[in-house]
Amino acid sequence: LAKTTQPISMDSYEGQEVNITCSHNNIATNDYITWYQQFPSQGPRFIIQGYKTKVTNEVASLFIPADRKSSTLSLPRVSLSDTAVYYCLVVRNSGGYQKVTFGTGTKLQVIP
Amino acid sequence: NAGVTQTPKFRVLKTGQSMTLLCAQDMNHEYMYWYRQDPGMGLRLIHYSVGEGTTAKGEVPDGYNVSRLKKQNFLLGLESAAPSQTSVYFCASRSFLDVFTDTQYFGPGTRLTVL
């Protein structure tokens, strides 16, 4: 599986747009990029997944350039409740079972 | 729908004791997973199951056993607990119909301390 690298931590003020970039240089053709969010003392929660270009849902946007060696999670106008750890995963669909590896994630602290 | 539930929420064991963690899901998901998360770390896969009666090893299986006798339940056992197994344990499930997505649904976690 492609190893992912993302910043250990980030701070942002309320109302700002936050962009968290993840690099995955060894991503393979069958791999997808997935992001999860984890609040303290809770299990991770799926945010968004994409293969290429741009994906948007009600929570976030995911930008993936043509070479797919990196991806950027964009959170619009963050609030204090967005303080959490964000994990970038490369997911490989291997005939039914999907291999996933959670790294250490990016700890986002939203400041009032 | 309760989603994914875990029992117990907290547990303290002495070295050498045994225990079983129970994970239950009511979403009729085929896949179930057990992870552990140590302070400041990401999640590491212990064991997983792709269906009732099947289990497989993940990244860190040593010291743990699992069973999936019923589709909705996935049990994680520690036969002889060691302090190195002090961690937060998360269970997750996923539908096999999510072929091109990785939407895992996680439980609230079990905080285990081994003295």
Short mmCIF file of C-alpha atoms in Angstrom, two decimals:
data_model
loop_
_atom_site.label_atom_id
_atom_site.label_comp_id
_atom_site.label_asym_id
_atom_site.label_seq_id
_atom_site.Cartn_x
_atom_site.Cartn_y
_atom_site.Cartn_z
CA LEU A 1 0.00 0.00 0.00
CA ALA A 2 1.14 3.52 -0.73
CA LYS A 3 2.46 5.27 2.33
CA THR A 4 0.79 8.58 3.14
CA THR A 5 2.42 11.68 4.60
CA GLN A 6 0.46 14.53 6.10
CA PRO A 7 1.23 17.35 8.54
CA ILE A 8 1.16 16.33 12.19
CA SER A 9 -0.88 19.34 13.26
CA MET A 10 -2.53 22.52 12.02
CA ASP A 11 -4.19 25.51 13.67
CA SER A 12 -6.92 27.59 12.11
CA TYR A 13 -9.26 30.36 13.19
CA GLU A 14 -12.98 29.90 13.13
CA GLY A 15 -14.58 30.78 9.81
CA GLN A 16 -11.48 30.13 7.75
CA GLU A 17 -11.09 27.55 5.03
CA VAL A 18 -8.69 24.78 5.97
CA ASN A 19 -6.71 22.75 3.47
CA ILE A 20 -4.91 19.60 4.58
CA THR A 21 -2.58 18.09 2.05
CA CYS A 22 -1.57 14.45 1.95
CA SER A 23 1.17 12.98 -0.21
CA HIS A 24 1.02 9.43 -1.51
CA ASN A 25 3.79 9.11 -4.05
CA ASN A 26 3.47 5.37 -4.59
CA ILE A 27 -0.26 5.27 -5.21
CA ALA A 28 -1.32 2.50 -7.57
CA THR A 29 -3.89 2.52 -10.35
CA ASN A 30 -6.50 0.66 -8.26
CA ASP A 31 -6.09 2.81 -5.17
CA TYR A 32 -8.61 5.32 -3.88
CA ILE A 33 -7.99 8.21 -1.50
CA THR A 34 -10.18 8.34 1.56
CA TRP A 35 -10.38 10.74 4.49
CA TYR A 36 -11.68 10.06 7.97
CA GLN A 37 -12.30 12.38 10.92
CA GLN A 38 -11.82 11.37 14.54
CA PHE A 39 -13.01 13.32 17.56
CA PRO A 40 -11.45 12.64 20.97
CA SER A 41 -12.73 9.45 22.59
CA GLN A 42 -14.68 8.46 19.48
CA GLY A 43 -14.14 6.14 16.55
CA PRO A 44 -13.19 7.60 13.16
CA ARG A 45 -15.93 8.79 10.84
CA PHE A 46 -15.81 8.62 7.03
CA ILE A 47 -15.70 12.08 5.42
CA ILE A 48 -15.00 11.74 1.73
CA GLN A 49 -13.39 9.53 -0.90
CA GLY A 50 -12.14 10.16 -4.42
CA TYR A 51 -10.14 8.75 -7.30
CA LYS A 52 -9.23 11.82 -9.35
CA THR A 53 -10.10 15.50 -9.95
CA LYS A 54 -12.56 16.91 -7.45
CA VAL A 55 -15.18 15.44 -5.18
CA THR A 56 -17.52 17.50 -3.02
CA ASN A 57 -20.10 16.56 -0.44
CA GLU A 58 -21.93 18.38 2.33
CA VAL A 59 -18.92 18.20 4.64
CA ALA A 60 -15.80 18.74 2.55
CA SER A 61 -14.14 18.83 -0.85
CA LEU A 62 -11.32 16.61 -2.04
CA PHE A 63 -8.92 17.76 -4.72
CA ILE A 64 -6.75 15.21 -6.50
CA PRO A 65 -4.32 16.32 -9.24
CA ALA A 66 -3.84 14.36 -12.44
CA ASP A 67 -0.76 12.48 -11.20
CA ARG A 68 -2.65 11.48 -8.01
CA LYS A 69 0.54 11.65 -5.94
CA SER A 70 -1.12 13.99 -3.49
CA SER A 71 -4.57 15.07 -2.41
CA THR A 72 -6.02 18.00 -0.50
CA LEU A 73 -8.92 17.89 1.90
CA SER A 74 -10.69 21.24 2.05
CA LEU A 75 -12.97 22.18 4.93
CA PRO A 76 -14.94 25.38 4.27
CA ARG A 77 -15.45 27.88 7.08
CA VAL A 78 -14.38 25.69 9.99
CA SER A 79 -15.98 25.92 13.39
CA LEU A 80 -14.77 24.86 16.82
CA SER A 81 -16.57 21.55 16.35
CA ASP A 82 -14.23 20.71 13.47
CA THR A 83 -11.36 20.30 15.93
CA ALA A 84 -10.35 16.68 15.37
CA VAL A 85 -7.74 14.41 13.86
CA TYR A 86 -8.03 13.91 10.11
CA TYR A 87 -6.66 10.75 8.50
CA CYS A 88 -5.70 10.39 4.87
CA LEU A 89 -5.88 6.79 3.66
CA VAL A 90 -5.02 5.05 0.44
CA VAL A 91 -7.47 2.21 -0.04
CA ARG A 92 -6.83 -0.72 -2.33
CA ASN A 93 -9.77 -2.81 -3.45
CA SER A 94 -8.37 -6.34 -3.50
CA GLY A 95 -11.16 -8.59 -4.71
CA GLY A 96 -13.61 -7.70 -1.98
CA TYR A 97 -11.37 -6.96 0.95
CA GLN A 98 -10.00 -3.45 1.04
CA LYS A 99 -6.60 -2.98 2.57
CA VAL A 100 -6.39 0.20 4.57
CA THR A 101 -3.70 1.74 6.71
CA PHE A 102 -4.33 4.58 9.12
CA GLY A 103 -1.33 6.85 9.62
CA THR A 104 -0.97 9.25 12.54
CA GLY A 105 -3.24 11.83 10.94
CA THR A 106 -3.34 15.62 11.15
CA LYS A 107 -4.54 17.14 14.38
CA LEU A 108 -6.59 20.23 13.49
CA GLN A 109 -7.13 22.76 16.23
CA VAL A 110 -9.73 25.44 15.49
CA ILE A 111 -9.19 28.61 17.48
CA PRO A 112 -11.99 31.02 18.42
CA ASN B 1 -30.40 1.71 14.32
CA ALA B 2 -27.73 1.51 17.00
CA GLY B 3 -24.99 1.15 14.37
CA VAL B 4 -21.88 -0.42 15.86
CA THR B 5 -21.81 -1.03 19.59
CA GLN B 6 -18.97 -2.28 21.77
CA THR B 7 -19.02 -3.95 25.15
CA PRO B 8 -17.54 -3.08 27.63
CA LYS B 9 -16.61 0.61 27.38
CA PHE B 10 -13.85 0.36 29.97
CA ARG B 11 -11.95 -2.51 31.54
CA VAL B 12 -8.94 -2.94 33.80
CA LEU B 13 -7.15 -6.29 33.78
CA LYS B 14 -4.20 -7.73 35.61
CA THR B 15 -1.38 -9.28 33.63
CA GLY B 16 -2.28 -12.83 32.64
CA GLN B 17 -6.03 -12.41 32.88
CA SER B 18 -8.27 -13.10 29.94
CA MET B 19 -11.24 -11.25 28.53
CA THR B 20 -13.47 -10.95 25.50
CA LEU B 21 -14.54 -7.73 23.79
CA LEU B 22 -17.85 -7.84 21.99
CA CYS B 23 -18.70 -5.91 18.86
CA ALA B 24 -22.22 -5.90 17.49
CA GLN B 25 -23.63 -4.23 14.36
CA ASP B 26 -27.22 -3.99 13.19
CA MET B 27 -26.55 -2.86 9.62
CA ASN B 28 -26.26 -6.37 8.16
CA HIS B 29 -22.67 -5.66 7.13
CA GLU B 30 -20.50 -8.47 5.85
CA TYR B 31 -17.12 -7.06 6.82
CA MET B 32 -16.04 -6.44 10.38
CA TYR B 33 -12.73 -5.25 11.79
CA TRP B 34 -10.89 -4.90 15.08
CA TYR B 35 -8.35 -2.07 15.47
CA ARG B 36 -6.24 -0.84 18.32
CA GLN B 37 -5.18 2.75 18.84
CA ASP B 38 -2.32 3.71 21.11
CA PRO B 39 -1.78 7.29 22.37
CA GLY B 40 -0.80 9.66 19.56
CA MET B 41 -0.97 6.87 17.01
CA GLY B 42 -3.23 5.95 14.16
CA LEU B 43 -5.30 2.79 14.12
CA ARG B 44 -3.70 -0.58 13.52
CA LEU B 45 -5.70 -3.52 12.23
CA ILE B 46 -5.67 -6.57 14.51
CA HIS B 47 -8.03 -9.01 12.81
CA TYR B 48 -10.86 -8.79 10.34
CA SER B 49 -13.69 -10.88 8.95
CA VAL B 50 -15.24 -10.89 5.50
CA GLY B 51 -18.25 -12.94 6.54
CA GLU B 52 -19.83 -15.18 9.13
CA GLY B 53 -17.49 -17.99 10.10
CA THR B 54 -14.41 -16.40 8.54
CA THR B 55 -11.57 -14.46 10.13
CA ALA B 56 -8.15 -13.28 9.02
CA LYS B 57 -5.08 -11.67 10.55
CA GLY B 58 -4.39 -8.00 10.20
CA GLU B 59 -1.27 -6.00 10.93
CA VAL B 60 -0.84 -6.79 14.65
CA PRO B 61 -2.62 -10.11 15.42
CA ASP B 62 -0.27 -11.56 18.03
CA GLY B 63 -1.84 -12.08 21.45
CA TYR B 64 -5.40 -11.83 20.13
CA ASN B 65 -7.99 -14.25 18.83
CA VAL B 66 -11.30 -13.55 17.15
CA SER B 67 -14.51 -15.32 16.27
CA ARG B 68 -17.45 -14.49 13.98
CA LEU B 69 -20.10 -17.09 14.80
CA LYS B 70 -22.93 -14.73 13.92
CA LYS B 71 -22.95 -12.16 11.14
CA GLN B 72 -23.78 -9.32 13.49
CA ASN B 73 -21.16 -10.10 16.13
CA PHE B 74 -17.36 -10.04 16.10
CA LEU B 75 -15.54 -11.07 19.27
CA LEU B 76 -11.98 -10.16 20.20
CA GLY B 77 -10.30 -12.29 22.83
CA LEU B 78 -7.20 -11.76 24.91
CA GLU B 79 -6.11 -15.10 26.37
CA SER B 80 -3.33 -13.79 28.61
CA ALA B 81 -3.32 -10.01 28.83
CA ALA B 82 -0.03 -8.12 28.83
CA PRO B 83 0.68 -4.45 29.65
CA SER B 84 1.58 -3.92 25.96
CA GLN B 85 -2.07 -4.55 25.15
CA THR B 86 -3.16 -1.45 27.03
CA SER B 87 -4.92 0.51 24.32
CA VAL B 88 -8.23 1.71 22.96
CA TYR B 89 -9.90 -0.93 20.82
CA PHE B 90 -12.23 0.02 17.99
CA CYS B 91 -14.53 -2.22 16.05
CA ALA B 92 -15.78 -1.31 12.60
CA SER B 93 -18.04 -2.76 9.95
CA ARG B 94 -18.57 -2.22 6.25
CA SER B 95 -20.97 -3.45 3.61
CA PHE B 96 -19.48 -5.50 0.76
CA LEU B 97 -21.78 -3.54 -1.53
CA ASP B 98 -19.51 -0.52 -1.02
CA VAL B 99 -17.16 -1.88 -3.66
CA PHE B 100 -15.58 1.44 -4.61
CA THR B 101 -15.76 3.22 -1.29
CA ASP B 102 -14.26 2.58 2.11
CA THR B 103 -17.10 3.61 4.35
CA GLN B 104 -16.28 1.88 7.58
CA TYR B 105 -18.61 2.50 10.49
CA PHE B 106 -16.82 2.57 13.81
CA GLY B 107 -17.97 1.79 17.32
CA PRO B 108 -17.32 4.07 20.30
CA GLY B 109 -14.28 2.12 21.46
CA THR B 110 -13.24 0.07 24.50
CA ARG B 111 -10.54 1.50 26.73
CA LEU B 112 -8.48 -1.38 28.13
CA THR B 113 -5.79 -1.06 30.77
CA VAL B 114 -3.58 -3.99 31.69
CA LEU B 115 -1.70 -3.61 34.96
#
